[in-house]
PDB file of C-alpha atoms in Angstrom:
ATOM      1  CA  ALA D 589     134.992 105.688 165.113  1.00 33.00           C
ATOM      2  CA  GLU D 590     134.756 107.349 161.654  1.00 33.00           C
ATOM      3  CA  TYR D 591     131.712 109.441 160.733  1.00 31.00           C
ATOM      4  CA  MET D 592     129.436 107.421 158.376  1.00 35.00           C
ATOM      5  CA  GLY D 593     127.737 110.127 156.375  1.00 37.00           C
ATOM      6  CA  GLY D 594     127.212 110.464 152.691  1.00 39.00           C
ATOM      7  CA  ASP D 595     126.120 107.230 151.018  1.00 40.00           C
ATOM      8  CA  SER D 596     125.532 105.331 154.239  1.00 39.00           C
ATOM      9  CA  CYS D 597     123.301 107.984 155.626  1.00 38.00           C
ATOM     10  CA  ASN D 598     121.375 108.260 152.335  1.00 41.00           C
ATOM     11  CA  GLY D 599     121.046 104.459 152.237  1.00 44.00           C
ATOM     12  CA  PHE D 600     119.608 104.522 155.817  1.00 40.00           C
ATOM     13  CA  LEU D 601     117.108 107.223 154.894  1.00 41.00           C
ATOM     14  CA  GLN D 602     115.990 105.452 151.730  1.00 47.00           C
ATOM     15  CA  ARG D 603     115.470 102.153 153.608  1.00 45.00           C
ATOM     16  CA  THR D 604     113.530 103.970 156.366  1.00 48.00           C
ATOM     17  CA  GLN D 605     111.367 105.741 153.886  1.00 50.00           C
ATOM     18  CA  MET D 606     110.704 102.428 152.060  1.00 56.00           C
ATOM     19  CA  ALA D 607     109.560 100.872 155.346  1.00 58.00           C
ATOM     20  CA  GLU D 608     107.065 103.822 155.852  1.00 62.00           C
ATOM     21  CA  ILE D 609     105.801 103.481 152.341  1.00 63.00           C
ATOM     22  CA  THR D 610     105.393  99.768 152.722  1.00 67.00           C
ATOM     23  CA  THR D 611     103.401 100.146 155.984  1.00 70.00           C
ATOM     24  CA  ALA D 612     101.478 102.958 154.567  1.00 69.00           C
ATOM     25  CA  THR D 613     100.419 100.813 151.587  1.00 68.00           C
ATOM     26  CA  LYS D 614      99.512  97.815 153.884  1.00 67.00           C
ATOM     27  CA  PHE D 615      97.412 100.206 155.979  1.00 65.00           C
ATOM     28  CA  ALA D 616      95.582 101.208 152.739  1.00 66.00           C
ATOM     29  CA  GLN D 617      94.929  97.537 151.921  1.00 66.00           C
ATOM     30  CA  LEU D 618      93.578  97.057 155.460  1.00 63.00           C
ATOM     31  CA  LEU D 619      91.126  99.942 154.974  1.00 64.00           C
ATOM     32  CA  LYS D 620      89.903  98.409 151.756  1.00 60.00           C
ATOM     33  CA  LEU D 621      89.116  95.184 153.569  1.00 58.00           C
ATOM     34  CA  LYS D 622      86.813  97.226 155.744  1.00 59.00           C
ATOM     35  CA  CYS D 623      85.114  98.802 152.850  1.00 56.00           C
ATOM     36  CA  VAL D 624      81.220  98.551 152.670  1.00 50.00           C
ATOM     37  CA  THR D 625      79.157  98.979 149.506  1.00 48.00           C
ATOM     38  CA  PHE D 626      76.928 101.674 150.815  1.00 47.00           C
ATOM     39  CA  ALA D 627      78.574 104.002 153.265  1.00 51.00           C
ATOM     40  CA  ASN D 628      76.945 106.786 155.246  1.00 60.00           C
ATOM     41  CA  ASN D 629      77.526 110.323 154.022  1.00 64.00           C
ATOM     42  CA  SER D 630      79.957 111.913 156.479  1.00 72.00           C
ATOM     43  CA  VAL D 631      82.770 114.490 156.694  1.00 78.00           C
ATOM     44  CA  PHE D 632      84.937 111.719 155.110  1.00 82.00           C
ATOM     45  CA  THR D 633      82.871 111.357 152.014  1.00 78.00           C
ATOM     46  CA  VAL D 634      84.169 112.891 148.704  1.00 78.00           C
ATOM     47  CA  ALA D 635      81.796 113.948 146.013  1.00 75.00           C
ATOM     48  CA  ASN D 636      83.696 112.509 143.037  1.00 74.00           C
ATOM     49  CA  THR D 637      85.902 109.544 142.317  1.00 72.00           C
ATOM     50  CA  LEU D 638      89.494 110.406 143.073  1.00 75.00           C
ATOM     51  CA  PRO D 639      92.141 110.106 140.271  1.00 81.00           C
ATOM     52  CA  ILE D 640      94.568 108.142 142.559  1.00 86.00           C
ATOM     53  CA  THR D 641      94.069 104.709 144.092  1.00 85.00           C
ATOM     54  CA  LEU D 642      94.096 104.337 147.824  1.00 85.00           C
ATOM     55  CA  GLU D 643      97.397 102.282 147.741  1.00 86.00           C
ATOM     56  CA  ASP D 644      99.057 105.063 145.563  1.00 87.00           C
ATOM     57  CA  TYR D 645      97.714 107.727 147.888  1.00 88.00           C
ATOM     58  CA  ALA D 646      99.086 105.881 150.997  1.00 87.00           C
ATOM     59  CA  ALA D 647     102.444 105.355 149.277  1.00 86.00           C
ATOM     60  CA  ARG D 648     102.600 109.043 148.335  1.00 87.00           C
ATOM     61  CA  LEU D 649     101.763 109.970 152.022  1.00 89.00           C
ATOM     62  CA  GLY D 650     104.398 107.469 153.251  1.00 87.00           C
ATOM     63  CA  GLN D 651     106.940 109.196 151.078  1.00 87.00           C
ATOM     64  CA  TYR D 652     106.082 112.779 151.916  1.00 89.00           C
ATOM     65  CA  LEU D 653     104.712 112.970 155.450  1.00 90.00           C
ATOM     66  CA  PHE D 654     108.042 112.239 157.205  1.00 88.00           C
ATOM     67  CA  CYS D 655     106.317 110.358 159.988  1.00 89.00           C
ATOM     68  CA  SER D 656     107.373 107.189 161.743  1.00 89.00           C
ATOM     69  CA  GLU D 657     106.296 103.652 161.008  1.00 89.00           C
ATOM     70  CA  SER D 658     104.766 103.744 164.528  1.00 91.00           C
ATOM     71  CA  ALA D 659     102.524 106.500 163.391  1.00 92.00           C
ATOM     72  CA  TRP D 660     101.222 104.282 160.642  1.00 91.00           C
ATOM     73  CA  ILE D 661     100.614 101.479 163.011  1.00 92.00           C
ATOM     74  CA  VAL D 662      98.828 103.735 165.475  1.00 95.00           C
ATOM     75  CA  ALA D 663      96.780 105.108 162.546  1.00 93.00           C
ATOM     76  CA  ALA D 664      95.740 101.538 161.659  1.00 92.00           C
ATOM     77  CA  VAL D 665      94.573 100.872 165.251  1.00 95.00           C
ATOM     78  CA  ILE D 666      92.606 104.178 165.103  1.00 95.00           C
ATOM     79  CA  ALA D 667      90.993 103.102 161.895  1.00 92.00           C
ATOM     80  CA  SER D 668      90.073  99.655 163.367  1.00 91.00           C
ATOM     81  CA  ARG D 669      88.468 101.520 166.318  1.00 93.00           C
ATOM     82  CA  LEU D 670      86.568 103.759 163.889  1.00 90.00           C
ATOM     83  CA  SER D 671      85.182 100.724 162.020  1.00 87.00           C
ATOM     84  CA  THR D 672      84.116  99.170 165.313  1.00 87.00           C
ATOM     85  CA  VAL D 673      82.205 102.312 166.225  1.00 87.00           C
ATOM     86  CA  ASP D 674      80.579 102.709 162.751  1.00 83.00           C
ATOM     87  CA  GLU D 675      81.538 100.377 160.016  1.00 77.00           C
ATOM     88  CA  ASN D 676      79.251 102.283 157.571  1.00 78.00           C
ATOM     89  CA  LEU D 677      81.840 105.091 157.483  1.00 81.00           C
ATOM     90  CA  PHE D 678      84.117 102.996 155.380  1.00 79.00           C
ATOM     91  CA  GLY D 679      82.947 103.388 151.723  1.00 78.00           C
ATOM     92  CA  GLU D 680      84.879 103.791 148.480  1.00 78.00           C
ATOM     93  CA  GLN D 681      84.164 107.486 148.553  1.00 79.00           C
ATOM     94  CA  SER D 682      85.498 107.936 152.107  1.00 82.00           C
ATOM     95  CA  LEU D 683      88.538 105.835 152.473  1.00 86.00           C
ATOM     96  CA  HIS D 684      91.081 108.458 151.323  1.00 88.00           C
ATOM     97  CA  LYS D 685      89.826 110.952 153.969  1.00 90.00           C
ATOM     98  CA  ILE D 686      89.645 108.255 156.636  1.00 90.00           C
ATOM     99  CA  LEU D 687      93.233 107.418 155.874  1.00 91.00           C
ATOM    100  CA  ALA D 688      94.195 111.094 156.123  1.00 93.00           C
ATOM    101  CA  GLY D 689      92.320 111.604 159.402  1.00 94.00           C
ATOM    102  CA  CYS D 690      93.772 108.465 160.973  1.00 94.00           C
ATOM    103  CA  ILE D 691      97.335 109.232 159.989  1.00 94.00           C
ATOM    104  CA  ILE D 692      97.218 112.968 161.113  1.00 96.00           C
ATOM    105  CA  VAL D 693      95.934 111.901 164.486  1.00 96.00           C
ATOM    106  CA  GLY D 694      98.407 108.951 164.628  1.00 95.00           C
ATOM    107  CA  LEU D 695     101.434 111.044 163.799  1.00 94.00           C
ATOM    108  CA  LYS D 696     100.487 113.825 166.170  1.00 94.00           C
ATOM    109  CA  PHE D 697     100.138 111.244 168.892  1.00 93.00           C
ATOM    110  CA  THR D 698     103.354 109.305 168.309  1.00 93.00           C
ATOM    111  CA  ASP D 699     105.978 111.605 166.646  1.00 92.00           C
ATOM    112  CA  ASP D 700     108.026 114.260 168.382  1.00 91.00           C
ATOM    113  CA  THR D 701     108.357 116.424 165.240  1.00 88.00           C
ATOM    114  CA  THR D 702     105.220 117.520 163.374  1.00 89.00           C
ATOM    115  CA  TYR D 703     104.847 120.149 160.740  1.00 91.00           C
ATOM    116  CA  GLU D 704     102.452 122.971 159.911  1.00 92.00           C
ATOM    117  CA  HIS D 705      98.995 122.000 158.760  1.00 90.00           C
ATOM    118  CA  LYS D 706      99.677 123.829 155.503  1.00 93.00           C
ATOM    119  CA  TYR D 707     102.362 121.230 154.673  1.00 93.00           C
ATOM    120  CA  TYR D 708     100.122 118.309 155.581  1.00 93.00           C
ATOM    121  CA  CYS D 709      97.240 119.827 153.451  1.00 92.00           C
ATOM    122  CA  GLU D 710      99.587 119.928 150.439  1.00 93.00           C
ATOM    123  CA  CYS D 711     100.436 116.281 151.017  1.00 91.00           C
ATOM    124  CA  PHE D 712      96.843 115.114 151.583  1.00 91.00           C
ATOM    125  CA  GLY D 713      95.420 117.298 148.691  1.00 90.00           C
ATOM    126  CA  ILE D 714      92.799 118.957 150.936  1.00 90.00           C
ATOM    127  CA  THR D 715      92.218 122.354 152.392  1.00 92.00           C
ATOM    128  CA  LYS D 716      93.218 123.316 155.939  1.00 94.00           C
ATOM    129  CA  ALA D 717      89.493 123.586 156.986  1.00 93.00           C
ATOM    130  CA  GLU D 718      88.900 119.958 155.625  1.00 92.00           C
ATOM    131  CA  LEU D 719      91.947 118.616 157.536  1.00 93.00           C
ATOM    132  CA  GLU D 720      90.796 120.213 160.758  1.00 93.00           C
ATOM    133  CA  GLN D 721      87.232 118.908 160.240  1.00 93.00           C
ATOM    134  CA  ILE D 722      88.475 115.322 159.417  1.00 93.00           C
ATOM    135  CA  GLU D 723      90.924 115.314 162.467  1.00 94.00           C
ATOM    136  CA  LEU D 724      88.184 116.541 164.838  1.00 93.00           C
ATOM    137  CA  ALA D 725      85.691 114.014 163.540  1.00 92.00           C
ATOM    138  CA  VAL D 726      88.164 111.140 164.108  1.00 93.00           C
ATOM    139  CA  LEU D 727      88.833 112.369 167.619  1.00 94.00           C
ATOM    140  CA  GLN D 728      85.039 112.968 168.430  1.00 92.00           C
ATOM    141  CA  ILE D 729      83.960 109.568 167.089  1.00 91.00           C
ATOM    142  CA  LEU D 730      86.588 107.908 169.359  1.00 93.00           C
ATOM    143  CA  HIS D 731      85.755 110.242 172.231  1.00 92.00           C
ATOM    144  CA  PHE D 732      89.358 111.503 172.136  1.00 94.00           C
ATOM    145  CA  ARG D 733      90.508 107.946 173.170  1.00 92.00           C
ATOM    146  CA  VAL D 734      93.550 107.504 170.875  1.00 92.00           C
ATOM    147  CA  PHE D 735      96.081 105.909 173.316  1.00 94.00           C
ATOM    148  CA  VAL D 736      97.328 102.535 171.913  1.00 95.00           C
ATOM    149  CA  ASP D 737      98.838 100.194 174.551  1.00 94.00           C
ATOM    150  CA  GLU D 738     101.745  97.976 173.636  1.00 95.00           C
ATOM    151  CA  SER D 739      99.697  94.800 173.159  1.00 94.00           C
ATOM    152  CA  HIS D 740      97.324  96.469 170.577  1.00 94.00           C
ATOM    153  CA  PHE D 741     100.307  98.159 168.960  1.00 94.00           C
ATOM    154  CA  ASN D 742     102.140  94.795 168.507  1.00 94.00           C
ATOM    155  CA  GLU D 743      98.977  93.086 167.347  1.00 93.00           C
ATOM    156  CA  MET D 744      98.350  95.675 164.586  1.00 90.00           C
ATOM    157  CA  LYS D 745     102.049  95.609 163.661  1.00 90.00           C
ATOM    158  CA  SER D 746     101.876  91.812 163.169  1.00 90.00           C
ATOM    159  CA  LYS D 747      98.575  92.122 161.325  1.00 87.00           C
ATOM    160  CA  LEU D 748     100.098  94.704 158.927  1.00 84.00           C
ATOM    161  CA  SER D 749     103.193  92.475 158.400  1.00 83.00           C
ATOM    162  CA  ASN D 750     101.023  89.434 157.589  1.00 80.00           C
ATOM    163  CA  LEU D 751      98.684  91.479 155.321  1.00 68.00           C
ATOM    164  CA  SER D 752     100.969  91.134 152.278  1.00 56.00           C
ATOM    165  CA  ASN D 753     100.487  87.362 152.520  1.00 49.00           C
ATOM    166  CA  LEU D 754      96.616  87.707 152.445  1.00 42.00           C
ATOM    167  CA  ILE D 755      96.332  90.178 149.576  1.00 41.00           C
ATOM    168  CA  PRO D 756      97.777  89.778 146.178  1.00 40.00           C
ATOM    169  CA  PRO D 757      99.642  92.963 145.024  1.00 43.00           C
ATOM    170  CA  PRO D 758      97.586  95.140 142.654  1.00 42.00           C
ATOM    171  CA  PRO D 759      98.475  94.954 138.922  1.00 41.00           C
ATOM    172  CA  ALA D 760     101.105  97.338 137.715  1.00 42.00           C
ATOM    173  CA  LYS D 761      99.632 100.396 136.041  1.00 39.00           C
ATOM    174  CA  LYS D 762     100.622 103.916 135.121  1.00 38.00           C
ATOM    175  CA  ARG D 763     100.754 106.280 138.036  1.00 39.00           C
ATOM    176  CA  CYS D 764      98.878 109.555 137.848  1.00 38.00           C
ATOM    177  CA  ILE D 765     100.325 111.336 140.884  1.00 40.00           C
ATOM    178  CA  ARG D 766     100.826 115.078 140.685  1.00 41.00           C
ATOM    179  CA  GLN D 767     104.183 115.943 142.397  1.00 38.00           C
ATOM    180  CA  LEU D 768     103.666 118.750 144.880  1.00 38.00           C
ATOM    181  CA  THR D 769     106.439 121.274 144.858  1.00 35.00           C
ATOM    182  CA  VAL D 770     106.084 121.998 148.605  1.00 39.00           C
ATOM    183  CA  CYS D 771     106.710 118.264 149.293  1.00 39.00           C
ATOM    184  CA  GLU D 772     109.909 118.247 147.262  1.00 40.00           C
ATOM    185  CA  GLN D 773     111.397 120.561 149.790  1.00 42.00           C
ATOM    186  CA  SER D 774     112.204 119.844 153.431  1.00 45.00           C
ATOM    187  CA  PRO D 775     109.132 120.836 155.444  1.00 51.00           C
ATOM    188  CA  THR D 776     109.459 123.407 158.234  1.00 51.00           C
ATOM    189  CA  THR D 777     108.535 122.339 161.654  1.00 52.00           C
ATOM    190  CA  ALA D 778     105.656 123.837 163.532  1.00 52.00           C
ATOM    191  CA  ASP D 779     106.565 126.212 166.404  1.00 46.00           C
TER     192      ASP D 779
END
């Protein structure tokens, strides 16, 4: 068999990355469905309105985190469990950090290759201390129970797949995403 590198390999990577971005965006839409008007102040709450929509933030993370689609599905299950424990966590000012906390726990749980916190902080746009605080809060709220069995995984995967039928796509608008130089390079793996 002939080696299929070059364009074939690049095409595969682009399709894989698009699947991750699509799943990440659907996860963001699922979080918005859980949003309440008045949320509790928590480690997830940001003081000011962020200059990036949740969907654009999720798409950016889907592009730069280099995690599997499974990590996004597990993160969505984790978010669902968080909302079951305390639905008042999910306010407009907390969704970005909840997304970050769920995906960092999800990717560490599912993916064989993870990167240094410094890299993830650049992608999330938060400090290392904030990331560690958010990650620990997710784990403590769930009493460190983040295992997702096959039936819950498949149920969430189906829910995310069907989500695009439930929610109309947001109107097209100009993107205001600052490209991070560290994310344009291949990340180094953690030792």
